[in-house]
Amino acid sequence: MLKPVRTKSYRMSRSIPDKLRAFVAARAGLCCEYCLMHQDQLIWSGQIDHIISIKHNGATSEGNLAYSCLTCNSNKGSDIATIFPPEDTLYRFYNPRTDRWDEHFYLFEGQILPKTEIGRATVKILDFNEPDRVLRRQILTSVGKYPPAK
Ligand SMILES: [Zn+2]
């Protein structure tokens, strides 16, 4: 027998307690855990992302939250995966809690390029290499401000 469908609203980050928000931001060093841009280099405040969205029963807990820039968070939305033709294989996104960034991506002249299919899915949907984003990374790299020191 199937479980009943959840009926409560899928309001996103407003339900995250301030203390948990602060923990997630500090754990990330105020850097987007997807594109690695530091909060100081962004116009808009960082966001708290549900890695597995609430819509897909993701928890509001340390293990399912990531610090994200507005652009990555907006592009990701409630998605958790994408499909590549011609095989129509489903590939999940990079998970900052369980995956290592360097295993899925590398930097090349301001672009974030994939090493794996998980990386490829994430690069595509989060639109890492939109020209303005690449240009911003190139400029910040040239002055030693990207990627941020770990
Ligand atoms: Zn980002």
Coordinates of N, CA and C and ligand atoms in Angstrom, one line a residue:
M1 N 0.8 -1.2 0.0 CA 0.0 0.0 0.0 C 0.9 1.2 0.0
L2 N 0.5 2.2 -0.8 CA 1.3 3.4 -0.9 C 1.0 4.3 0.3
K3 N 2.1 5.1 0.7 CA 1.9 6.1 1.7 C 1.0 7.2 1.2
P4 N 0.3 7.9 2.0 CA -0.5 9.1 1.6 C 0.4 10.2 1.1
V5 N 0.0 10.9 0.1 CA 0.8 12.1 -0.4 C 0.8 13.2 0.6
R6 N 2.0 13.7 0.8 CA 2.2 14.8 1.7 C 1.4 16.0 1.2
T7 N 0.7 16.7 2.1 CA -0.2 17.8 1.7 C 0.3 19.1 2.2
K8 N 1.2 19.2 3.1 CA 1.6 20.5 3.5 C 2.4 21.3 2.4
S9 N 2.4 22.6 2.6 CA 3.0 23.4 1.5 C 4.6 23.2 1.5
Y10 N 5.1 23.4 0.4 CA 6.6 23.2 0.2 C 7.3 24.5 0.3
R11 N 7.0 25.3 1.3 CA 7.7 26.6 1.5 C 9.1 26.2 1.8
M12 N 10.0 27.0 1.2 CA 11.4 26.6 1.3 C 12.1 27.1 2.5
S13 N 13.1 27.9 2.3 CA 14.1 28.2 3.4 C 13.5 29.0 4.6
R14 N 12.3 29.5 4.5 CA 11.8 30.3 5.6 C 11.7 29.5 6.9
S15 N 11.6 28.2 6.8 CA 11.4 27.3 7.9 C 12.7 26.9 8.6
I16 N 13.8 27.4 8.1 CA 15.1 26.9 8.6 C 15.5 27.8 9.8
P17 N 15.7 27.3 11.0 CA 16.0 28.1 12.1 C 17.3 28.9 11.9
D18 N 17.3 30.1 12.5 CA 18.5 31.0 12.3 C 19.8 30.3 12.8
K19 N 19.8 29.5 13.8 CA 21.0 28.9 14.3 C 21.5 27.8 13.3
L20 N 20.6 27.1 12.7 CA 21.0 26.2 11.6 C 21.5 26.9 10.4
R21 N 20.9 28.0 10.0 CA 21.4 28.8 8.9 C 22.8 29.3 9.1
A22 N 23.0 29.7 10.3 CA 24.4 30.3 10.7 C 25.4 29.1 10.6
F23 N 25.0 27.9 11.1 CA 25.9 26.8 11.1 C 26.3 26.4 9.7
V24 N 25.3 26.4 8.8 CA 25.5 26.0 7.4 C 26.4 27.0 6.7
A25 N 26.2 28.3 6.9 CA 27.0 29.3 6.3 C 28.4 29.2 6.8
A26 N 28.6 29.1 8.1 CA 29.9 29.0 8.7 C 30.7 27.8 8.2
R27 N 30.0 26.6 8.2 CA 30.6 25.4 7.7 C 31.2 25.6 6.3
A28 N 30.5 26.3 5.5 CA 30.9 26.5 4.1 C 31.9 27.7 4.0
G29 N 32.3 28.3 5.1 CA 33.2 29.5 5.0 C 32.6 30.6 4.1
L30 N 31.3 30.7 4.1 CA 30.5 31.7 3.3 C 30.8 31.6 1.8
C31 N 31.2 30.4 1.4 CA 31.4 30.1 -0.1 C 30.2 29.2 -0.6
C32 N 29.8 29.5 -1.8 CA 28.8 28.7 -2.4 C 29.4 27.3 -2.5
E33 N 28.7 26.3 -2.1 CA 29.3 24.9 -2.1 C 29.1 24.3 -3.5
Y34 N 28.5 25.0 -4.4 CA 28.5 24.5 -5.8 C 29.5 25.2 -6.7
C35 N 29.4 26.5 -6.8 CA 30.4 27.2 -7.7 C 31.6 27.8 -7.0
L36 N 31.6 27.7 -5.7 CA 32.7 28.1 -4.8 C 32.9 29.6 -4.7
M37 N 31.9 30.4 -5.2 CA 32.0 31.9 -5.1 C 31.8 32.3 -3.6
H38 N 32.7 33.1 -3.2 CA 32.6 33.6 -1.8 C 31.5 34.7 -1.7
Q39 N 30.9 34.8 -0.6 CA 29.8 35.8 -0.3 C 30.3 37.2 -0.6
D40 N 31.5 37.5 -0.3 CA 32.1 38.8 -0.5 C 32.1 39.2 -2.0
Q41 N 32.1 38.2 -2.9 CA 32.1 38.5 -4.3 C 30.7 38.5 -5.0
L42 N 29.7 38.4 -4.1 CA 28.3 38.3 -4.7 C 27.5 39.5 -4.3
I43 N 26.6 39.9 -5.2 CA 25.7 41.0 -5.0 C 24.6 40.6 -4.0
W44 N 24.1 39.4 -4.1 CA 23.0 39.0 -3.3 C 23.5 38.1 -2.2
S45 N 22.8 38.1 -1.1 CA 23.2 37.2 0.0 C 23.1 35.7 -0.3
G46 N 24.0 35.0 0.3 CA 24.0 33.5 0.1 C 22.6 32.9 0.6
Q47 N 22.3 31.8 0.1 CA 21.1 31.1 0.4 C 21.4 29.8 1.1
I48 N 20.4 29.3 1.8 CA 20.5 27.9 2.3 C 19.7 27.0 1.4
D49 N 20.4 26.0 0.8 CA 19.8 25.1 -0.2 C 19.5 23.8 0.5
H50 N 18.3 23.3 0.2 CA 18.0 21.9 0.5 C 18.6 21.0 -0.6
I51 N 19.6 20.3 -0.4 CA 20.3 19.5 -1.4 C 19.3 18.5 -2.1
I52 N 18.6 17.8 -1.2 CA 17.4 17.1 -1.7 C 16.2 17.9 -1.3
S53 N 15.5 18.5 -2.2 CA 14.5 19.5 -1.9 C 13.4 18.9 -1.0
I54 N 12.7 19.8 -0.4 CA 11.6 19.4 0.5 C 10.5 18.7 -0.3
K55 N 10.4 19.1 -1.5 CA 9.4 18.5 -2.4 C 9.7 17.0 -2.6
H56 N 11.0 16.6 -2.5 CA 11.4 15.2 -2.6 C 11.7 14.6 -1.3
N57 N 11.1 15.2 -0.2 CA 11.2 14.7 1.1 C 12.6 14.9 1.8
G58 N 13.3 15.9 1.3 CA 14.6 16.2 1.9 C 14.4 16.8 3.2
A59 N 15.2 16.5 4.2 CA 15.1 17.0 5.5 C 15.7 18.4 5.7
T60 N 15.2 19.2 6.6 CA 15.8 20.4 7.0 C 16.8 20.1 8.1
S61 N 17.9 19.6 7.8 CA 18.9 19.1 8.8 C 20.3 19.4 8.2
E62 N 21.3 19.4 9.1 CA 22.7 19.7 8.7 C 23.1 18.9 7.5
G63 N 22.7 17.6 7.5 CA 23.2 16.7 6.5 C 22.5 16.9 5.1
N64 N 21.5 17.7 5.0 CA 20.8 18.0 3.7 C 20.8 19.4 3.3
L65 N 21.6 20.2 4.0 CA 21.6 21.7 3.7 C 23.0 22.1 3.2
A66 N 23.0 23.0 2.3 CA 24.3 23.5 1.7 C 24.1 25.0 1.6
Y67 N 25.3 25.7 1.7 CA 25.3 27.2 1.4 C 25.4 27.3 -0.1
S68 N 24.7 28.2 -0.6 CA 24.6 28.4 -2.1 C 24.5 29.9 -2.5
C69 N 25.0 30.2 -3.6 CA 24.8 31.6 -4.1 C 23.4 31.6 -4.7
L70 N 22.8 32.8 -4.9 CA 21.5 32.9 -5.4 C 21.4 32.3 -6.8
T71 N 22.4 32.4 -7.6 CA 22.3 31.9 -9.0 C 22.3 30.4 -9.0
C72 N 23.2 29.8 -8.3 CA 23.1 28.3 -8.2 C 21.8 27.8 -7.6
N73 N 21.4 28.4 -6.5 CA 20.2 28.0 -5.9 C 19.0 28.2 -6.8
S74 N 18.9 29.3 -7.5 CA 17.8 29.5 -8.4 C 17.8 28.6 -9.5
N75 N 19.0 28.3 -10.1 CA 19.0 27.4 -11.3 C 18.7 26.0 -10.8
K76 N 19.1 25.6 -9.6 CA 18.8 24.2 -9.2 C 17.4 24.1 -8.8
G77 N 16.8 25.1 -8.2 CA 15.4 25.0 -7.8 C 15.2 23.7 -6.9
S78 N 14.1 23.0 -7.2 CA 13.8 21.8 -6.5 C 14.3 20.6 -7.2
D79 N 15.1 20.8 -8.3 CA 15.6 19.6 -9.1 C 16.7 18.9 -8.2
I80 N 16.8 17.6 -8.5 CA 17.8 16.8 -7.9 C 18.6 16.0 -8.9
A81 N 18.2 16.1 -10.2 CA 18.9 15.2 -11.2 C 18.5 15.8 -12.6
T82 N 19.2 15.2 -13.6 CA 18.8 15.6 -15.0 C 19.0 14.3 -15.8
I83 N 18.5 14.4 -17.1 CA 18.6 13.3 -18.0 C 19.4 13.8 -19.2
F84 N 20.3 12.9 -19.7 CA 21.1 13.2 -20.9 C 20.7 12.2 -22.0
P85 N 20.4 12.8 -23.2 CA 20.2 11.9 -24.3 C 21.5 11.4 -24.8
P86 N 21.6 10.4 -25.7 CA 20.5 9.7 -26.3 C 19.9 8.6 -25.4
E87 N 20.7 8.2 -24.4 CA 20.3 7.1 -23.6 C 19.1 7.4 -22.6
D88 N 18.9 8.7 -22.4 CA 17.9 9.1 -21.4 C 18.2 8.6 -20.0
T89 N 19.5 8.6 -19.7 CA 20.0 8.1 -18.4 C 19.8 9.3 -17.4
L90 N 19.3 9.0 -16.2 CA 19.1 10.0 -15.2 C 20.4 10.1 -14.3
Y91 N 20.9 11.3 -14.2 CA 22.1 11.5 -13.3 C 21.8 12.5 -12.3
R92 N 22.1 12.1 -11.0 CA 21.8 13.0 -9.9 C 22.8 14.2 -9.9
F93 N 22.6 15.2 -9.1 CA 23.5 16.3 -9.0 C 24.5 16.0 -7.9
Y94 N 25.6 16.8 -8.0 CA 26.6 16.9 -6.9 C 26.0 17.1 -5.6
N95 N 26.4 16.4 -4.6 CA 25.9 16.6 -3.2 C 27.1 17.0 -2.3
P96 N 27.1 18.3 -1.9 CA 28.2 18.8 -1.1 C 28.4 18.1 0.2
R97 N 27.4 17.4 0.7 CA 27.6 16.6 2.0 C 28.3 15.3 1.8
T98 N 28.1 14.7 0.6 CA 28.6 13.3 0.4 C 29.6 13.2 -0.7
D99 N 29.8 14.2 -1.5 CA 30.7 14.1 -2.6 C 31.8 15.1 -2.4
R100 N 33.0 14.9 -3.0 CA 34.1 15.8 -3.0 C 34.1 16.6 -4.3
W101 N 34.1 18.0 -4.1 CA 34.0 18.9 -5.3 C 35.1 18.5 -6.3
D102 N 36.3 18.3 -5.9 CA 37.5 18.0 -6.8 C 37.3 16.7 -7.5
E103 N 36.5 15.8 -7.0 CA 36.3 14.6 -7.8 C 35.3 14.7 -8.9
H104 N 34.5 15.8 -8.9 CA 33.5 15.9 -9.9 C 33.7 17.1 -10.9
F105 N 34.6 18.1 -10.5 CA 34.8 19.3 -11.2 C 36.3 19.7 -11.2
Y106 N 36.6 20.5 -12.2 CA 37.9 21.2 -12.2 C 37.7 22.6 -12.9
L107 N 38.6 23.5 -12.6 CA 38.5 24.8 -13.1 C 39.5 24.9 -14.3
F108 N 39.0 25.6 -15.3 CA 39.8 25.9 -16.5 C 39.4 27.3 -17.1
E109 N 40.3 28.2 -16.9 CA 40.1 29.6 -17.5 C 38.7 30.1 -17.1
G110 N 38.4 30.0 -15.8 CA 37.1 30.6 -15.3 C 35.9 29.7 -15.4
Q111 N 36.1 28.6 -16.2 CA 35.0 27.7 -16.4 C 35.1 26.6 -15.3
I112 N 33.9 26.1 -14.9 CA 33.9 24.9 -14.0 C 33.5 23.7 -14.9
L113 N 34.4 22.8 -15.1 CA 34.2 21.7 -16.1 C 34.0 20.4 -15.3
P114 N 33.2 19.5 -15.9 CA 32.9 18.2 -15.2 C 34.0 17.2 -15.4
K115 N 34.2 16.4 -14.4 CA 35.0 15.2 -14.5 C 34.2 13.9 -14.6
T116 N 32.9 14.0 -14.1 CA 32.0 12.8 -14.0 C 30.7 13.2 -14.6
E117 N 29.8 12.2 -14.7 CA 28.5 12.4 -15.1 C 27.7 13.2 -14.1
I118 N 28.0 13.0 -12.8 CA 27.4 13.8 -11.8 C 27.8 15.3 -11.9
G119 N 29.1 15.5 -12.2 CA 29.5 16.8 -12.5 C 28.9 17.4 -13.7
R120 N 28.8 16.7 -14.7 CA 28.1 17.1 -16.0 C 26.7 17.5 -15.7
A121 N 26.0 16.8 -15.0 CA 24.6 17.1 -14.7 C 24.5 18.4 -13.9
T122 N 25.4 18.6 -13.0 CA 25.4 19.8 -12.1 C 25.8 21.0 -12.9
V123 N 26.8 20.9 -13.7 CA 27.3 22.0 -14.6 C 26.1 22.5 -15.5
K124 N 25.4 21.5 -16.0 CA 24.3 21.8 -17.0 C 23.2 22.6 -16.3
I125 N 22.7 22.0 -15.2 CA 21.4 22.6 -14.7 C 21.7 23.8 -13.8
L126 N 22.9 23.9 -13.1 CA 23.2 25.1 -12.3 C 23.8 26.1 -13.2
D127 N 24.0 25.8 -14.5 CA 24.5 26.8 -15.5 C 25.8 27.5 -15.1
F128 N 26.7 26.6 -14.6 CA 28.0 27.2 -14.1 C 28.7 28.0 -15.1
N129 N 28.6 27.7 -16.4 CA 29.4 28.4 -17.4 C 28.7 29.4 -18.2
E130 N 27.7 30.0 -17.6 CA 27.0 31.1 -18.3 C 28.1 32.2 -18.4
P131 N 28.2 32.9 -19.6 CA 29.3 33.8 -19.9 C 29.6 34.8 -18.8
D132 N 28.7 35.4 -18.2 CA 28.9 36.4 -17.2 C 29.6 35.8 -16.0
R133 N 29.1 34.6 -15.6 CA 29.7 33.9 -14.5 C 31.2 33.5 -14.7
V134 N 31.4 33.1 -15.9 CA 32.8 32.7 -16.3 C 33.7 34.0 -16.2
L135 N 33.2 35.1 -16.8 CA 34.0 36.3 -16.8 C 34.3 36.8 -15.4
R136 N 33.3 36.7 -14.5 CA 33.5 37.1 -13.1 C 34.6 36.2 -12.5
R137 N 34.5 34.9 -12.7 CA 35.5 34.0 -12.2 C 36.9 34.3 -12.7
Q138 N 37.0 34.7 -14.0 CA 38.3 35.0 -14.6 C 38.9 36.2 -14.0
I139 N 38.1 37.2 -13.8 CA 38.5 38.5 -13.2 C 39.0 38.2 -11.7
L140 N 38.2 37.5 -11.0 CA 38.5 37.2 -9.6 C 39.8 36.3 -9.5
T141 N 39.9 35.4 -10.4 CA 41.1 34.6 -10.5 C 42.4 35.4 -10.7
S142 N 42.2 36.4 -11.6 CA 43.4 37.2 -12.0 C 43.9 38.1 -10.8
V143 N 43.0 38.3 -9.8 CA 43.4 39.1 -8.6 C 43.5 38.2 -7.4
G144 N 43.5 36.9 -7.6 CA 43.8 36.0 -6.5 C 42.6 35.8 -5.6
K145 N 41.4 36.1 -6.0 CA 40.2 36.0 -5.1 C 39.3 34.8 -5.5
Y146 N 39.7 34.0 -6.5 CA 38.9 32.8 -6.8 C 39.9 31.8 -7.4
P147 N 39.7 30.5 -7.0 CA 38.8 30.1 -6.0 C 39.3 30.5 -4.6
P148 N 38.3 30.6 -3.6 CA 38.7 31.0 -2.3 C 39.7 30.0 -1.7
A149 N 40.5 30.5 -0.8 CA 41.4 29.6 -0.1 C 40.6 28.7 0.8
K150 N 41.1 27.5 0.9 CA 40.3 26.5 1.7 C 40.8 26.5 3.2
Ligands
ZN1 ZN 27.1 29.2 -6.7

